[in-house]
Coordinates of C-alpha atoms in Angstrom, one line a residue:
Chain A
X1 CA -72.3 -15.9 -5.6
X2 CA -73.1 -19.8 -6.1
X3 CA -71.6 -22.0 -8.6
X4 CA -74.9 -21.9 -10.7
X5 CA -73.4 -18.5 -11.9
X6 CA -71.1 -20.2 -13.9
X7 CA -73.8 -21.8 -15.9
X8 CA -75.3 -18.1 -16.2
X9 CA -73.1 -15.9 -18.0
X10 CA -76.4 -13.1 -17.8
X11 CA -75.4 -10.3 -15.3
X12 CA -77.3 -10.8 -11.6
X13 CA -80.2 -8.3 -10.8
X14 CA -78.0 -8.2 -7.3
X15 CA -74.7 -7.6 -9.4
X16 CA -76.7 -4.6 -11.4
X17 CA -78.2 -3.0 -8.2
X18 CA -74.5 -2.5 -7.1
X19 CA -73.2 -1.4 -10.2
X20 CA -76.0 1.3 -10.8
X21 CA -75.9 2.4 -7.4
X22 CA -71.9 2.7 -7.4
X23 CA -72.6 4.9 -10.4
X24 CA -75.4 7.1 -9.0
X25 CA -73.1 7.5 -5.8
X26 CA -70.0 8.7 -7.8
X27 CA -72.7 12.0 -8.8
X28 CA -74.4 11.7 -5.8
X29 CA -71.2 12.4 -3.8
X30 CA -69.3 14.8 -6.1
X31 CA -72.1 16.8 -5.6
X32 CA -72.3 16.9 -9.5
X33 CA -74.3 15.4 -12.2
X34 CA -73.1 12.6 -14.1
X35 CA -72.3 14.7 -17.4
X36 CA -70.2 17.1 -15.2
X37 CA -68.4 13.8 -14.0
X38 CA -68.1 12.7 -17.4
X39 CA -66.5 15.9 -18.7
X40 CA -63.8 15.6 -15.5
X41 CA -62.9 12.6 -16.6
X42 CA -62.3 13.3 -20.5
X43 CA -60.3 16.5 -19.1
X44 CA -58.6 13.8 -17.2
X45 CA -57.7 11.9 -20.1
X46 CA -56.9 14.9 -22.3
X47 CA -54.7 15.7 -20.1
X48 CA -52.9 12.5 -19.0
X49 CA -52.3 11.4 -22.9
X50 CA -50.1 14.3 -23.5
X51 CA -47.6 12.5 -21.5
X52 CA -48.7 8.8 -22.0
X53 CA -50.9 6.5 -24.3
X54 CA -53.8 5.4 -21.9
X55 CA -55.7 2.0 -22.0
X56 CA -59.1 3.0 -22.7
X57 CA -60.6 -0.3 -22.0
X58 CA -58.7 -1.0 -18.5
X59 CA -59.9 2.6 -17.8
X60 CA -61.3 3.2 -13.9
X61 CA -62.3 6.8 -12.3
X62 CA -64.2 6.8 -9.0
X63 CA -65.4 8.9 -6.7
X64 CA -65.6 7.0 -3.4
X65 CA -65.4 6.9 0.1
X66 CA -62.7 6.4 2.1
X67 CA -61.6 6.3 6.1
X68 CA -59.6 9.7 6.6
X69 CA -56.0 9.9 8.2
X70 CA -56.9 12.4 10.7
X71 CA -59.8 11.0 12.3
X72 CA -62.1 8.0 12.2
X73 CA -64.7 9.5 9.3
X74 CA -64.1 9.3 5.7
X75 CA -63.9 11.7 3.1
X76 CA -64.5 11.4 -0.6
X77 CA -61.4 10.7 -2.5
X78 CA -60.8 10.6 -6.6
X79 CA -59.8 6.6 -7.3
X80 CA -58.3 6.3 -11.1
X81 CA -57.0 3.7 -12.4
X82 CA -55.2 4.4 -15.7
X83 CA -53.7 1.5 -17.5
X84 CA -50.9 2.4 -19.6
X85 CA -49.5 1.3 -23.0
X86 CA -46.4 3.3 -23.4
X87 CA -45.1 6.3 -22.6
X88 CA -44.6 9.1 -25.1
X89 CA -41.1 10.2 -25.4
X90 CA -37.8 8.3 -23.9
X91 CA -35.6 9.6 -21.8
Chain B
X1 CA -72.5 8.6 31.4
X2 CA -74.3 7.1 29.2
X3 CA -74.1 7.1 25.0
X4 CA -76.5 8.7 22.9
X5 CA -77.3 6.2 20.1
X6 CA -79.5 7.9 17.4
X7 CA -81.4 5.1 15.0
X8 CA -81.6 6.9 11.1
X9 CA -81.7 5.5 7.7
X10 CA -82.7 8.3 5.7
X11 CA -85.4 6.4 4.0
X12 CA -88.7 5.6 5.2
X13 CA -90.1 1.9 5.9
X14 CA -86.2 0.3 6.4
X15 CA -87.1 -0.7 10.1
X16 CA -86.0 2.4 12.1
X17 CA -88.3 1.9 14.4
X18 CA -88.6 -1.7 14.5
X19 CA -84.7 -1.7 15.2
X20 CA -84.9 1.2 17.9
X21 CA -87.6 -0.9 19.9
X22 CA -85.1 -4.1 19.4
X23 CA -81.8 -2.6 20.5
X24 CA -83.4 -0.4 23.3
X25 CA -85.0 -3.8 24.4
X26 CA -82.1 -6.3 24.2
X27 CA -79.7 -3.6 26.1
X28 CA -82.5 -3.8 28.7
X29 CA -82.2 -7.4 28.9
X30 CA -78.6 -7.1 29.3
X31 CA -79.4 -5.2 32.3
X32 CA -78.6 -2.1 31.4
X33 CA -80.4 1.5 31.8
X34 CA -82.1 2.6 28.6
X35 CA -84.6 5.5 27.3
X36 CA -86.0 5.4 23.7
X37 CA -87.0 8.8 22.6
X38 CA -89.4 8.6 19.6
X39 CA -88.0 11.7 17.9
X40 CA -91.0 11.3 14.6
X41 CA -93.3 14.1 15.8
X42 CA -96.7 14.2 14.0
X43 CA -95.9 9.9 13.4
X44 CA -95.7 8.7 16.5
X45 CA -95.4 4.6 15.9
X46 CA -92.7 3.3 18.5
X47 CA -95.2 3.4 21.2
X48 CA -97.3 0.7 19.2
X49 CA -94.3 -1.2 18.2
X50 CA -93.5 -1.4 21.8
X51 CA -96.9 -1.8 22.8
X52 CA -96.9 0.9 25.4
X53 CA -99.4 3.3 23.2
X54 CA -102.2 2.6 26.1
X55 CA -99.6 4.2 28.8
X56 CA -99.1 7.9 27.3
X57 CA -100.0 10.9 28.9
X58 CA -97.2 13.5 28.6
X59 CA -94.8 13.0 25.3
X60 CA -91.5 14.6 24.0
X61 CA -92.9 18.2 22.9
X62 CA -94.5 18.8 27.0
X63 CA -91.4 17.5 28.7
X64 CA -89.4 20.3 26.3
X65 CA -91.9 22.8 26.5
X66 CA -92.1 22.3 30.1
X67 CA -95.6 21.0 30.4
X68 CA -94.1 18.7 32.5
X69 CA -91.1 17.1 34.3
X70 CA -89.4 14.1 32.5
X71 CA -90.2 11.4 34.5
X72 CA -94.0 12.1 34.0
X73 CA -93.7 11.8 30.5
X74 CA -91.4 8.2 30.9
X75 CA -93.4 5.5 30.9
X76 CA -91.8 2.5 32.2
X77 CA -91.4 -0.9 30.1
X78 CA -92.7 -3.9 32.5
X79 CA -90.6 -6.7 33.0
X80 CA -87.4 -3.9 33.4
X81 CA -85.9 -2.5 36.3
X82 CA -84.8 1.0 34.3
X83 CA -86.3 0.9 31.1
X84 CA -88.8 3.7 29.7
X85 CA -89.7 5.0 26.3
X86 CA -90.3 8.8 26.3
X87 CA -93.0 8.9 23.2
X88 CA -93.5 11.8 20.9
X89 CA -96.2 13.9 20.2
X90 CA -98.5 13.0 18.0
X91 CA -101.1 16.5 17.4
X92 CA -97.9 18.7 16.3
X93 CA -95.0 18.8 13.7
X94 CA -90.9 18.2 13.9
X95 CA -90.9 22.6 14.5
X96 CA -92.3 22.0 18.3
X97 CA -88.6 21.6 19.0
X98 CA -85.0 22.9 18.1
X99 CA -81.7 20.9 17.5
X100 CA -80.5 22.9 21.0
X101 CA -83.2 21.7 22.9
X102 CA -83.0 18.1 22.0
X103 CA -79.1 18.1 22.6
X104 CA -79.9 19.8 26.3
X105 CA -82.4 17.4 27.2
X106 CA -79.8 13.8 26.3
X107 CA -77.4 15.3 27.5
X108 CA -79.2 15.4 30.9
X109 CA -80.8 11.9 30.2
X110 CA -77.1 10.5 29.6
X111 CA -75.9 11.2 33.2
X112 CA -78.6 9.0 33.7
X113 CA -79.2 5.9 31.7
X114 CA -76.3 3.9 30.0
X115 CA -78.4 4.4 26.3
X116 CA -80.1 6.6 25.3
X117 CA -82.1 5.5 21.9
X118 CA -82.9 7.7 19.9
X119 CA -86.0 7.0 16.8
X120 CA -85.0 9.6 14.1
X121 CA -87.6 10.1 11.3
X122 CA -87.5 9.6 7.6
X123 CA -85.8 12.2 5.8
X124 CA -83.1 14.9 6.2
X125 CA -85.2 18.0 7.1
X126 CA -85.6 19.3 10.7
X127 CA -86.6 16.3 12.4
X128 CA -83.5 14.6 11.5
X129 CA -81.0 17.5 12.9
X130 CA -83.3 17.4 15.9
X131 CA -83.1 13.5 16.9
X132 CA -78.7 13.7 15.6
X133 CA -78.5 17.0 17.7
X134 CA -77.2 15.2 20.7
X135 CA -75.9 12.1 19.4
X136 CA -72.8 10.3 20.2
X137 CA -73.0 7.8 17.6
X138 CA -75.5 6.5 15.2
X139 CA -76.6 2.9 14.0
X140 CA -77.6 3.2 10.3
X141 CA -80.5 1.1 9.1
X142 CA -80.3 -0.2 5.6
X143 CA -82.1 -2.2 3.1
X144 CA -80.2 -4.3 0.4
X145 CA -82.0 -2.3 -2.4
X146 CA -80.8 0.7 -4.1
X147 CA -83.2 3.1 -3.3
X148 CA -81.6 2.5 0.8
X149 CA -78.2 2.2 0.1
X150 CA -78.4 5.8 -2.2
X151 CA -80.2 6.9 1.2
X152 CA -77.6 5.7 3.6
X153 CA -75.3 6.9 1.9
X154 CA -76.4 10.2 1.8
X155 CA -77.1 10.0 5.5
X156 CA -73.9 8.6 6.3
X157 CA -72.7 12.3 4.6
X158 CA -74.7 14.5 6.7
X159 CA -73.9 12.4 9.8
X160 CA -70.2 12.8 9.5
X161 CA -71.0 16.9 8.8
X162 CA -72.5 17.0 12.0
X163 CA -69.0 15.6 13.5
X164 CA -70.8 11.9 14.6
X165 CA -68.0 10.3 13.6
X166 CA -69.1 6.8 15.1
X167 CA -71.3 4.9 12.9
X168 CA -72.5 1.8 12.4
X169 CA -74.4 0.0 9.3
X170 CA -77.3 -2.7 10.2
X171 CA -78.4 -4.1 7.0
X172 CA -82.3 -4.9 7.7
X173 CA -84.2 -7.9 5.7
X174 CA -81.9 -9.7 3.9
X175 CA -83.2 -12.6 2.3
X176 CA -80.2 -15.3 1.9
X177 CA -82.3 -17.3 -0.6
X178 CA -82.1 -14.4 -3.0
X179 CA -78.4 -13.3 -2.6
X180 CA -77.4 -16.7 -3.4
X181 CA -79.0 -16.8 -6.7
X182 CA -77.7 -13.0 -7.0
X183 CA -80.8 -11.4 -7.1
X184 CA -80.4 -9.6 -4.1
X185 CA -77.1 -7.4 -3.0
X186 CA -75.3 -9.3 0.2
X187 CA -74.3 -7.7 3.1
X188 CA -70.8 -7.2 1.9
X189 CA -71.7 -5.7 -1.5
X190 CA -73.4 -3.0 0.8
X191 CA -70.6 -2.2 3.3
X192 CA -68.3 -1.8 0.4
X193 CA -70.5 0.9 -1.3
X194 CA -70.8 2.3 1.9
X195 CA -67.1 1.7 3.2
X196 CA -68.6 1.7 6.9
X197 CA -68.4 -1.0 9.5
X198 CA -71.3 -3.7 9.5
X199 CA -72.5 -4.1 13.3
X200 CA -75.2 -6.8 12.4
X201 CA -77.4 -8.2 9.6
X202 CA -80.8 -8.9 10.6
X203 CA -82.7 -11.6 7.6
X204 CA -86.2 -11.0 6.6
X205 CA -88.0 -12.9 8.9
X206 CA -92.1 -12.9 9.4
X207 CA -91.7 -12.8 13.4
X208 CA -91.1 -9.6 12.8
X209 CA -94.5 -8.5 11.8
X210 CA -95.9 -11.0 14.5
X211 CA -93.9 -9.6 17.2
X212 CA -94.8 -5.9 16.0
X213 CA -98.7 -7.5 15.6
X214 CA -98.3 -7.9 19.3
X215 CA -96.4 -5.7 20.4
X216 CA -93.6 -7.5 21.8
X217 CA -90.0 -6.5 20.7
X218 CA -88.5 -10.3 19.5
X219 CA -85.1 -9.8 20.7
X220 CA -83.1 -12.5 22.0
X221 CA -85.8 -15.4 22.0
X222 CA -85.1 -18.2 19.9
X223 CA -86.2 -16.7 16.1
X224 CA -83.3 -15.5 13.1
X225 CA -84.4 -11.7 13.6
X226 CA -84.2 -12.1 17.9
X227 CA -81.1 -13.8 17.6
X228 CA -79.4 -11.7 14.8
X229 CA -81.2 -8.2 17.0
X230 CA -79.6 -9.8 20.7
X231 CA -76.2 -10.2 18.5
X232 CA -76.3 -6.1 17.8
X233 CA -77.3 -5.5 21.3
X234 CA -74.0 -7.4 23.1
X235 CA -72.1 -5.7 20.0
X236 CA -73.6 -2.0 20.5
X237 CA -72.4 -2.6 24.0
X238 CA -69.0 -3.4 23.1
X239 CA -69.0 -7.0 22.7
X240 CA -67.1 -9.2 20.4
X241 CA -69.7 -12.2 18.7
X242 CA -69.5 -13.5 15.5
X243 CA -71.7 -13.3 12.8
X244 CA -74.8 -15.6 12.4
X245 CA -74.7 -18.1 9.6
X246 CA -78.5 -16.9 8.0
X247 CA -78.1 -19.6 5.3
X248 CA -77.8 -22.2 8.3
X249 CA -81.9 -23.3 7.5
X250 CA -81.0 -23.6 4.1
X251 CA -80.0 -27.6 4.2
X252 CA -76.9 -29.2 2.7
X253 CA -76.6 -26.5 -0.2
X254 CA -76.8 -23.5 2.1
X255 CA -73.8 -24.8 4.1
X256 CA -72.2 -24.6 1.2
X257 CA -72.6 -21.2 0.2
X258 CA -72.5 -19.9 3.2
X259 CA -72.5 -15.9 3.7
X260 CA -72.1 -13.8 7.3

């Protein structure tokens, strides 16, 4: 992207395409629809702030593609990335 | 032996067939042996592209029905010492022939030619599973607009099901003016959705639809689409070249902004 950008704090139509279709590829590759996806990742959640308090803001869960170890495809693989504020309990 | 290249996309109108006339062409011109099989039965177009569609008497579905032998149905490209198109049938559908038979009859043309191209149809039905059937790797045609990429994608999927692990992204029509005001995805925004390796980026050029006008495959004479289509060719064929500066006619500013 060209400097011009910086005058134009309005989100590209280019920079939307690849949001949207990184969002309709996350469903499109789990093989589920986007609510389904949506529920995982509040299960996620649930579960994870038993033990920790999450950043909700930083919050990241993917589905994407990525090269496989055993040969030269790629498989779908879960990304999350979970920013954390503190963790419940010391020990 | 050869390599089976199969052509797909998924989506129609990305340039499957434009590309699959281009490649096949350019390997020509690098002296090697090459068949294009034009696997879209019932939409028979890569004979017109390559402007051969006065030359057909036998096609795809009588060479595998056995109507005739193969070499009647080849017709031979002029200007090339081995290089013939084998065109398909245009009076029948994609159910005139089986995955099986399409993997028996490259696997024969492969002891043969050094490529075998292969024009896959739109869509994931039959006629896709018949032109992948024998494939050793595949050169996915894309568009930078969502409605490709979720296609490719998709593609990419069933490819990799069918064990053609080898595959290759060319992003067709990019216009450079319009990813450097962000209005358009770039080539790299579309290899990292698709997280597969980029083997050429061929701009939106109108010599394209001149050349197709015509007839007359543009690879490797002195336009943005012939040279960006000769780059794929010497890469396809295991080549190392860099990748063309598109911006290059864009004067002082597209220097600046440069991109692939």
């Amino acid at each position: 992207m060209g400097f011009l950008d910086f005058f134009n704090k309005n989100k590209t139509s280019g920079s939307v395409a690849k949001d949207r279709l990184k969002l309709v590829l996350v469903s499109d590759r789990a093989g589920c629809s986007p609510e389904v996806m949506e529920q995982m990742k509040n299960d996620i959640i649930a579960v994870i702030s038993k033990y920790i308090e999450i950043d909700m803001t930083g919050l990241d869960i993917q589905i994407k593609q990525t090269p496989s170890d055993s040969n030269n495809g790629s498989v779908p693989a879960i990304f999350a990335n979970i920013p954390i504020k503190e963790m419940r309990g010391k020990y | 032996m050869g390599e089976v290249i199969v052509v797909t996309s998924g989506k129609g109108g990305v340039g499957k067939t434009t590309t699959t006339a281009n490649v096949g062409t350019g390997l020509a011109k690098l002296d090697k042996k090459v068949v294009l099989i034009d696997t879209d039965i019932g939409l028979r177009n890569l004979d017109v592209v390559m402007g051969l569609e006065n030359r057909i008497v036998y096609n795809l579905v009588d060479v595998i029905e056995g109507t005739c032998k193969i070499n009647q149905a080849f017709i031979k490209v002029k200007g090339y010492n081995n290089f013939y198109l084998l065109p398909s049938a245009q009076t029948r559908d994609k159910t005139a022939i089986t995955p099986e038979q399409m993997k028996k009859l490259t696997d024969q043309l492969k002891e043969e030619f050094d490529y075998v191209i292969i024009d896959c149809p739109a869509g994931i039905e039959q006629g896709f599973h018949n032109a992948i059937a024998g494939a050793d790797r595949a050169l996915v045609v894309t568009t930078p607009e969502v409605s490709a990429v979720r296609d490719a994608d998709r593609i990419i999927g069933l490819l990799e099901a069918n064990e053609i692990k080898n595959i290759h992204i060319i992003v067709n029509r990019l216009r450079m003016d319009m990813v450097k005001r962000g209005d358009m995805m770039s080539s790299e925004d579309v290899i990292e959705i698709l997280a597969i390796p980029l083997i050429g980026v061929v701009p939106d050029d109108e010599n394209i639809v001149i050349s197709t006008n015509q007839g007359a495959p543009l690879v490797g004479n002195n336009t943005m689409a012939g040279k960006a289509y000769m780059n794929i060719c010497k890469r396809v064929d295991g080549e190392e070249v860099p990748f063309l500066d598109l911006a290059a006619k864009g004067g002082f500013f597209g220097r600046l902004f440069k991109k692939n």
